[in-house]
């Protein structure tokens, strides 16, 4: 952890994304502080989550970044080197996510990060820097979904909660949180070779998405789930809507398969289900509330999560992100910086 007199390095490495002749190009570069977007807090990075959204940004597969050049990476955990804001002091470990980090402001794929003080949060109580980074945006997203489900009346005895894209970081975090809170979880995946790992992560049941999608769709399916977290969109989201119990709730959190889906009004008017969207860029009151729970009564069993946690370095980020977009990776990936 840096002390108050730790100097800011004059040069440091980062993966920065440019537009060159109309094409998006990302490359490992050496930067100075002046290359970064403005902010009152300078942070030596420890960990940065590598999310599907980040991979899309790095390779220009979606219009996410709003200004170039940009250091992508929507989340990070690190130690303050310098702060012009009274709320943060050198040596303090902090968390940053949301607020257009890695989109309109330079983000986590850099050894040194400069951040507006209004975007910075002290490390949540009950979590180490590594635990906080391992949870990150995926677990915060899952926590937002669970809080919404509880507002709609979900209890552990209401029935199972389905989770699609079950090999991904959001789903794995959700499995851990649901197991901790006494809910049964059904993992839905195309990669059934991961079934035992998903059970170890907290799933009580694993369903084959390929078989689900191969069956002829009906207007309404057998009601199986009290709630569902959908990471993929497309036909699986349509199936979840048709398969949710009366008064159930489906949270749409991702679009790994498709931005669209087909459906009918029948699940809504026959079973009174709800479809809600989850956006992890939450207001501060909710951030503090949910991170407090993730460090206490909703804290997953890290012995279950750690087998699904992997680490890479900056020089591995670009090939790793290509593999992520191609569906060759699973689990939660963190960039780990020197000194973490």
Coordinates of C-alpha atoms in Angstrom, one line a residue:
X1 CA 0.0 0.0 0.0
X2 CA 1.4 3.4 -0.9
X3 CA 2.4 5.9 1.8
X4 CA 1.7 9.6 1.7
X5 CA 5.1 10.4 0.1
X6 CA 4.9 7.7 -2.6
X7 CA 5.9 9.4 -5.8
X8 CA 3.7 9.3 -8.9
X9 CA 5.7 7.5 -11.6
X10 CA 6.5 9.8 -14.6
X11 CA 5.6 7.1 -17.1
X12 CA 3.4 4.0 -16.8
X13 CA 1.8 1.4 -19.1
X14 CA -1.8 1.3 -20.3
X15 CA -3.9 -0.3 -23.0
X16 CA -5.3 2.6 -24.9
X17 CA -8.0 2.5 -27.6
X18 CA -7.9 4.8 -30.7
X19 CA -9.8 5.3 -33.9
X20 CA -7.5 5.0 -36.9
X21 CA -8.9 5.5 -40.4
X22 CA -12.3 4.7 -39.1
X23 CA -11.2 1.5 -37.4
X24 CA -10.9 0.9 -33.7
X25 CA -7.4 -0.1 -32.6
X26 CA -6.2 -0.8 -29.0
X27 CA -2.5 -1.1 -28.1
X28 CA -0.3 -1.3 -25.1
X29 CA 1.4 2.1 -24.7
X30 CA 3.5 4.1 -22.3
X31 CA 1.7 7.1 -21.0
X32 CA 2.2 10.1 -18.7
X33 CA -0.3 11.6 -16.3
X34 CA -1.1 14.3 -18.8
X35 CA -2.4 11.7 -21.2
X36 CA -5.2 10.7 -18.8
X37 CA -8.6 12.4 -18.5
X38 CA -8.9 14.9 -15.6
X39 CA -9.7 14.0 -12.0
X40 CA -8.8 14.9 -8.5
X41 CA -7.7 11.5 -7.4
X42 CA -4.6 9.6 -8.7
X43 CA -4.6 5.8 -8.0
X44 CA -2.0 3.1 -8.3
X45 CA -4.1 0.3 -9.8
X46 CA -4.2 -3.2 -8.1
X47 CA -6.9 -4.9 -10.1
X48 CA -9.3 -4.2 -13.0
X49 CA -12.1 -6.5 -14.0
X50 CA -12.2 -7.6 -17.6
X51 CA -15.9 -7.6 -18.5
X52 CA -17.7 -8.5 -21.8
X53 CA -18.5 -4.8 -22.3
X54 CA -14.8 -3.9 -22.0
X55 CA -13.9 -6.5 -24.6
X56 CA -16.4 -5.0 -27.0
X57 CA -14.9 -1.6 -26.4
X58 CA -11.3 -2.7 -27.0
X59 CA -12.2 -4.2 -30.4
X60 CA -14.8 -1.7 -31.5
X61 CA -17.6 -4.3 -31.6
X62 CA -20.1 -1.9 -30.1
X63 CA -20.4 1.9 -29.8
X64 CA -19.5 2.1 -26.1
X65 CA -16.6 4.5 -25.9
X66 CA -17.7 8.1 -26.4
X67 CA -14.4 9.8 -27.0
X68 CA -10.9 8.8 -28.3
X69 CA -8.2 8.0 -27.4
X70 CA -9.5 6.2 -24.3
X71 CA -8.3 3.8 -21.7
X72 CA -11.1 1.3 -21.4
X73 CA -12.0 -0.7 -18.3
X74 CA -15.2 0.0 -16.4
X75 CA -14.0 -0.9 -12.9
X76 CA -10.8 -0.9 -10.7
X77 CA -9.6 -1.3 -7.2
X78 CA -6.4 0.5 -6.2
X79 CA -4.6 2.7 -3.7
X80 CA -4.6 6.5 -3.7
X81 CA -1.3 8.1 -4.5
X82 CA -2.6 11.7 -4.5
X83 CA -5.9 13.4 -3.8
X84 CA -7.1 17.0 -4.1
X85 CA -10.3 15.9 -2.4
X86 CA -10.6 15.8 1.4
X87 CA -12.6 12.6 1.3
X88 CA -9.6 10.5 0.1
X89 CA -6.1 10.3 1.4
X90 CA -2.8 8.8 0.1
X91 CA -2.6 5.1 1.1
X92 CA -6.3 4.6 1.1
X93 CA -7.7 1.7 -0.9
X94 CA -10.6 2.6 -3.1
X95 CA -13.1 1.2 -5.6
X96 CA -14.3 2.8 -8.9
X97 CA -17.0 1.6 -11.2
X98 CA -19.8 3.2 -13.2
X99 CA -20.0 7.0 -13.9
X100 CA -18.8 6.4 -17.5
X101 CA -15.5 5.0 -16.3
X102 CA -13.7 3.6 -19.3
X103 CA -16.3 5.2 -21.6
X104 CA -16.2 9.0 -21.2
X105 CA -13.4 8.9 -18.7
X106 CA -10.1 6.9 -18.7
X107 CA -10.6 3.6 -16.9
X108 CA -9.0 0.6 -15.4
X109 CA -6.7 -0.8 -18.0
X110 CA -3.8 1.3 -16.8
X111 CA -1.1 1.0 -14.1
X112 CA -2.0 4.6 -12.9
X113 CA -5.5 6.0 -13.1
X114 CA -6.8 9.5 -12.6
X115 CA -10.4 9.7 -11.5
X116 CA -12.9 12.4 -10.6
X117 CA -13.4 12.3 -6.8
X118 CA -17.1 12.1 -7.3
X119 CA -16.6 8.6 -8.9
X120 CA -14.5 7.1 -6.0
X121 CA -15.7 4.9 -3.2
X122 CA -13.7 3.8 -0.2
X123 CA -13.1 0.0 0.0
X124 CA -16.3 -1.5 1.4
X125 CA -16.1 -2.8 5.0
X126 CA -15.7 -6.6 5.2
X127 CA -13.9 -7.0 1.9
X128 CA -10.2 -7.1 1.1
X129 CA -9.0 -5.4 -2.1
X130 CA -8.9 -8.8 -3.9
X131 CA -12.3 -9.8 -2.7
X132 CA -13.8 -6.5 -3.8
X133 CA -12.2 -6.8 -7.2
X134 CA -13.3 -10.4 -7.6
X135 CA -16.9 -9.4 -6.9
X136 CA -16.8 -6.1 -8.8
X137 CA -19.4 -5.0 -11.3
X138 CA -20.7 -8.6 -11.9
X139 CA -21.6 -9.1 -8.2
X140 CA -22.9 -5.6 -7.8
X141 CA -25.2 -6.3 -10.8
X142 CA -26.4 -9.6 -9.3
X143 CA -27.0 -7.8 -6.0
X144 CA -29.1 -5.1 -7.7
X145 CA -31.2 -7.9 -9.3
X146 CA -31.7 -9.7 -6.0
X147 CA -32.7 -6.5 -4.2
X148 CA -35.3 -5.9 -6.9
X149 CA -36.6 -9.5 -6.6
X150 CA -37.0 -9.0 -2.9
X151 CA -38.9 -5.8 -3.4
X152 CA -41.3 -7.9 -5.6
X153 CA -41.7 -10.4 -2.8
X154 CA -39.1 -13.1 -3.6
X155 CA -38.3 -15.3 -0.6
X156 CA -36.1 -18.4 -0.4
X157 CA -39.2 -20.6 -0.4
X158 CA -40.7 -18.9 -3.4
X159 CA -39.0 -21.2 -5.9
X160 CA -35.7 -21.4 -7.8
X161 CA -34.0 -18.5 -9.5
X162 CA -32.8 -19.1 -13.0
X163 CA -29.5 -17.7 -14.3
X164 CA -28.5 -17.7 -18.0
X165 CA -25.0 -17.4 -19.3
X166 CA -24.0 -19.4 -16.3
X167 CA -20.3 -19.6 -17.1
X168 CA -20.0 -15.8 -17.0
X169 CA -18.9 -13.6 -14.1
X170 CA -22.3 -12.1 -13.4
X171 CA -23.9 -15.6 -13.2
X172 CA -21.1 -17.0 -11.0
X173 CA -21.4 -14.1 -8.6
X174 CA -25.2 -14.5 -8.6
X175 CA -24.8 -18.2 -7.7
X176 CA -22.6 -17.4 -4.8
X177 CA -24.9 -14.6 -3.5
X178 CA -28.0 -16.7 -3.9
X179 CA -26.4 -19.7 -2.1
X180 CA -25.4 -17.4 0.8
X181 CA -29.0 -16.0 1.1
X182 CA -30.7 -19.4 1.0
X183 CA -32.1 -19.3 -2.5
X184 CA -32.1 -22.2 -4.9
X185 CA -30.5 -21.4 -8.2
X186 CA -30.8 -23.0 -11.6
X187 CA -27.8 -22.4 -13.9
X188 CA -28.5 -22.4 -17.7
X189 CA -25.6 -22.9 -20.0
X190 CA -24.6 -24.1 -23.4
X191 CA -21.4 -25.6 -22.0
X192 CA -22.6 -28.6 -20.0
X193 CA -19.0 -29.7 -19.5
X194 CA -19.0 -26.9 -16.8
X195 CA -22.0 -28.5 -14.9
X196 CA -20.0 -29.8 -12.0
X197 CA -18.1 -26.5 -11.6
X198 CA -21.5 -24.6 -11.6
X199 CA -22.8 -26.9 -8.9
X200 CA -19.7 -26.3 -6.9
X201 CA -20.3 -22.5 -7.4
X202 CA -23.8 -22.8 -5.8
X203 CA -26.2 -24.1 -8.5
X204 CA -28.7 -26.7 -7.3
X205 CA -29.6 -27.6 -10.9
X206 CA -27.9 -27.1 -14.3
X207 CA -30.0 -27.0 -17.5
X208 CA -28.7 -27.3 -21.1
X209 CA -29.5 -24.2 -23.0
X210 CA -29.0 -26.0 -26.3
X211 CA -31.8 -28.5 -25.5
X212 CA -34.0 -25.7 -24.3
X213 CA -33.7 -23.8 -27.6
X214 CA -34.1 -27.0 -29.7
X215 CA -37.6 -27.7 -28.3
X216 CA -40.5 -26.1 -30.2
X217 CA -41.6 -23.0 -28.3
X218 CA -45.0 -22.8 -26.8
X219 CA -47.0 -19.7 -26.0
X220 CA -46.5 -20.5 -22.3
X221 CA -44.1 -23.0 -20.9
X222 CA -44.3 -24.9 -17.6
X223 CA -43.9 -22.4 -14.8
X224 CA -40.5 -23.2 -13.2
X225 CA -38.9 -20.2 -11.8
X226 CA -39.8 -17.6 -9.2
X227 CA -37.3 -15.2 -10.7
X228 CA -34.5 -15.1 -13.3
X229 CA -31.4 -13.2 -14.2
X230 CA -30.7 -13.1 -17.9
X231 CA -27.3 -12.3 -19.2
X232 CA -27.7 -13.1 -22.9
X233 CA -31.0 -11.8 -24.4
X234 CA -32.4 -13.4 -27.5
X235 CA -34.3 -16.7 -27.5
X236 CA -33.3 -17.6 -23.9
X237 CA -34.8 -14.5 -22.6
X238 CA -38.0 -15.3 -24.5
X239 CA -38.0 -18.8 -23.0
X240 CA -37.5 -17.4 -19.4
X241 CA -40.5 -15.1 -19.8
X242 CA -42.6 -18.0 -20.8
X243 CA -41.2 -20.2 -18.0
X244 CA -41.6 -17.9 -15.0
X245 CA -44.2 -18.5 -12.3
X246 CA -47.1 -16.2 -11.5
X247 CA -46.0 -12.8 -10.1
X248 CA -42.4 -13.7 -10.9
X249 CA -39.7 -11.2 -12.1
X250 CA -37.1 -11.5 -14.8
X251 CA -34.1 -9.2 -14.6
X252 CA -32.4 -8.3 -17.9
X253 CA -28.7 -7.6 -17.2
X254 CA -26.8 -8.5 -20.4
X255 CA -26.9 -9.1 -24.2
X256 CA -24.2 -11.6 -24.8
X257 CA -26.3 -13.4 -27.5
X258 CA -28.5 -10.7 -28.8
X259 CA -29.9 -7.2 -28.3
X260 CA -33.4 -8.4 -29.2
X261 CA -35.9 -11.1 -28.3
X262 CA -39.3 -12.3 -29.6
X263 CA -42.2 -12.6 -27.3
X264 CA -45.9 -12.2 -26.6
X265 CA -48.1 -10.5 -24.0
X266 CA -49.3 -13.8 -22.6
X267 CA -46.7 -14.1 -19.7
X268 CA -47.6 -10.6 -18.7
X269 CA -51.4 -10.8 -18.8
X270 CA -51.8 -14.5 -17.8
X271 CA -49.1 -14.8 -15.1
X272 CA -48.5 -11.1 -14.2
X273 CA -44.8 -11.4 -14.5
X274 CA -42.4 -8.5 -14.6
X275 CA -39.5 -7.8 -16.9
X276 CA -37.0 -5.3 -15.4
X277 CA -33.8 -3.8 -16.6
X278 CA -30.7 -3.6 -14.3
X279 CA -28.1 -0.9 -14.9
X280 CA -25.1 -1.1 -12.6
X281 CA -24.4 2.6 -12.6
X282 CA -26.5 3.0 -9.5
X283 CA -27.0 6.1 -7.3
X284 CA -24.7 6.5 -4.3
X285 CA -27.4 5.5 -1.7
X286 CA -27.9 2.1 -3.4
X287 CA -24.1 1.6 -4.0
X288 CA -23.3 2.0 -0.3
X289 CA -26.3 -0.2 0.7
X290 CA -25.5 -3.1 -1.6
X291 CA -21.7 -3.0 -1.1
X292 CA -22.3 -3.1 2.6
X293 CA -24.4 -6.2 2.1
X294 CA -21.8 -7.8 -0.2
X295 CA -19.2 -7.3 2.6
X296 CA -21.6 -8.9 5.2
X297 CA -24.8 -10.9 4.9
X298 CA -24.6 -11.3 1.1
X299 CA -20.9 -12.0 0.9
X300 CA -20.4 -15.1 -1.2
X301 CA -18.2 -18.1 -0.1
X302 CA -14.9 -17.2 -1.8
X303 CA -13.8 -20.8 -1.5
X304 CA -16.5 -21.5 -4.0
X305 CA -15.7 -18.5 -6.3
X306 CA -11.9 -18.7 -6.3
X307 CA -11.7 -21.7 -8.7
X308 CA -13.5 -19.5 -11.3
X309 CA -11.2 -16.5 -10.8
X310 CA -8.3 -16.0 -13.2
X311 CA -5.6 -13.3 -13.5
X312 CA -3.9 -11.8 -16.5
X313 CA -1.4 -9.0 -17.1
X314 CA -1.7 -5.9 -19.4
X315 CA 0.4 -7.6 -22.1
X316 CA -2.2 -10.5 -22.2
X317 CA -5.3 -8.3 -22.3
X318 CA -5.8 -7.9 -26.0
X319 CA -5.6 -11.6 -27.0
X320 CA -7.6 -12.5 -23.9
X321 CA -10.4 -10.1 -24.8
X322 CA -10.5 -11.5 -28.4
X323 CA -11.0 -15.0 -26.9
X324 CA -13.6 -13.6 -24.5
X325 CA -15.6 -12.3 -27.5
X326 CA -15.3 -15.6 -29.2
X327 CA -16.8 -17.4 -26.2
X328 CA -13.6 -19.3 -25.4
X329 CA -13.3 -17.9 -21.8
X330 CA -15.4 -18.4 -18.7
X331 CA -15.4 -17.3 -15.1
X332 CA -14.2 -14.0 -13.7
X333 CA -11.0 -12.4 -15.1
X334 CA -9.0 -9.7 -13.4
X335 CA -6.1 -7.7 -14.6
X336 CA -3.5 -7.9 -11.8
X337 CA -1.0 -5.1 -11.5
X338 CA 2.5 -5.1 -9.9
X339 CA 2.3 -4.9 -6.2
X340 CA -1.3 -6.2 -5.9

